[in-house]
Coordinates of C-alpha atoms in Angstrom, one line a residue:
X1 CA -99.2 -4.2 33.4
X2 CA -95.5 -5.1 33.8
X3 CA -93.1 -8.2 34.9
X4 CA -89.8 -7.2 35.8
X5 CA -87.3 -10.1 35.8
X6 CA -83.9 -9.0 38.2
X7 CA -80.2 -10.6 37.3
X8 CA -77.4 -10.2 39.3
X9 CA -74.7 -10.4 37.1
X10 CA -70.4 -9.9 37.5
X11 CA -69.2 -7.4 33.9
X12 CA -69.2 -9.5 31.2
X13 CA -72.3 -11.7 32.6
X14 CA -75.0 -12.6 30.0
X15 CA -78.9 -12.4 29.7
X16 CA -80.1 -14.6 27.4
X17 CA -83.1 -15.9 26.4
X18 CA -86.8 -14.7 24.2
X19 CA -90.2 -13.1 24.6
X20 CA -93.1 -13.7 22.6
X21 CA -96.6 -13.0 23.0
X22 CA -99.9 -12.4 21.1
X23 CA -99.8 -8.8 21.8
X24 CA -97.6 -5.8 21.1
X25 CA -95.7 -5.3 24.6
X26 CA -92.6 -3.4 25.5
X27 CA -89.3 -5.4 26.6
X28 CA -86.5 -3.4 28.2
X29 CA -83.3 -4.8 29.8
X30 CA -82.0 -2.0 32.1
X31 CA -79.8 -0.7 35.2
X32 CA -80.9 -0.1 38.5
X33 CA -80.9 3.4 37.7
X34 CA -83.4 3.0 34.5
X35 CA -85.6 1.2 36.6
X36 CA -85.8 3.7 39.3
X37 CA -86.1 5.9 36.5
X38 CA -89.6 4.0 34.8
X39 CA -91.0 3.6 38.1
X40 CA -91.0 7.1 39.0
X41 CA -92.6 8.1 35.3
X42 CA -89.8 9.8 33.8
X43 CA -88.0 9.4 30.3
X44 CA -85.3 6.4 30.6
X45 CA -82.7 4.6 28.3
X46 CA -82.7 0.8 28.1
X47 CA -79.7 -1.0 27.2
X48 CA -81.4 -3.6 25.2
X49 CA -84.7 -4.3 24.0
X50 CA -88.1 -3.0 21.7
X51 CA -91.2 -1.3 22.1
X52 CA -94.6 -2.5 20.5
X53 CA -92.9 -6.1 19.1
X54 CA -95.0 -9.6 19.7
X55 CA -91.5 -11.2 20.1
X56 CA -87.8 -10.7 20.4
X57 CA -84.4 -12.6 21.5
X58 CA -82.4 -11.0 23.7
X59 CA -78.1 -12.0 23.9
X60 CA -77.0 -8.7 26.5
X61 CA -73.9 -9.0 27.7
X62 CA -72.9 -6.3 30.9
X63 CA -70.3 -3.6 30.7
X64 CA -70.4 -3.6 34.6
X65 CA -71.4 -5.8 37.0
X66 CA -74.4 -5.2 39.5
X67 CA -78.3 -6.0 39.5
X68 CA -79.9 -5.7 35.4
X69 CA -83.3 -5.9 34.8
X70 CA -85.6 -7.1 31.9
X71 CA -89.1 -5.5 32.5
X72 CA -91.8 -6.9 30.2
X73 CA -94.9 -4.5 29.8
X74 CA -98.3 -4.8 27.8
X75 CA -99.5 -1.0 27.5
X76 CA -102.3 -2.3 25.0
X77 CA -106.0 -2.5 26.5
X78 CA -106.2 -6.2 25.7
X79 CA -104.7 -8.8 27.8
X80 CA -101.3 -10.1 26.7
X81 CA -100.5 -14.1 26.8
X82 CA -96.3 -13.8 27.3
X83 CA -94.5 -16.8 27.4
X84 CA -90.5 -16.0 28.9
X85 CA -87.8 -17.6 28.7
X86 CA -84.3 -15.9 29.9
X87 CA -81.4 -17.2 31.7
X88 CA -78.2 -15.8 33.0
X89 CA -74.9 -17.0 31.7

């Protein structure tokens, strides 16, 4: 199951915020590119981000401006209780 949260952000915009949940989950922040890249199945490179964490802060600032993404996904068989909270700055 994933959640993917879109920012459109100038270079040098912000995403801010923090994930926790009761589960191990994935969080990624990524390009365009790495998300075209996930959704077709093959290997990608996040800019930001953990795999298998129950939370995390996030503070990514952009090299380049253009659409980011912060895709939240719970691989594990039991359902995941996530609470968000990201901004852009």
């Amino acid at each position: 199951e994933q959640k993917i949260y879109s920012f459109d952000l100038d270079k040098g915009g912000k995403i801010v915020g923090k994930v926790k949940s009761d589960v191990p989950i994935n969080v990624f922040v990524v390009s365009g590119y790495g998300l075209r890249l996930l959704e077709s199945g093959k290997e990608f490179n996040y800019e930001d981000g953990e795999e298998r964490i129950k939370r995390i802060k996030i503070n990514f600032e952009t090299y380049r401006g253009g659409t980011w993404y912060v895709i939240i996904e719970n691989q594990d068989s039991d359902e995941a209780e996530v609470d968000v909270y990201l901004q852009q700055k």
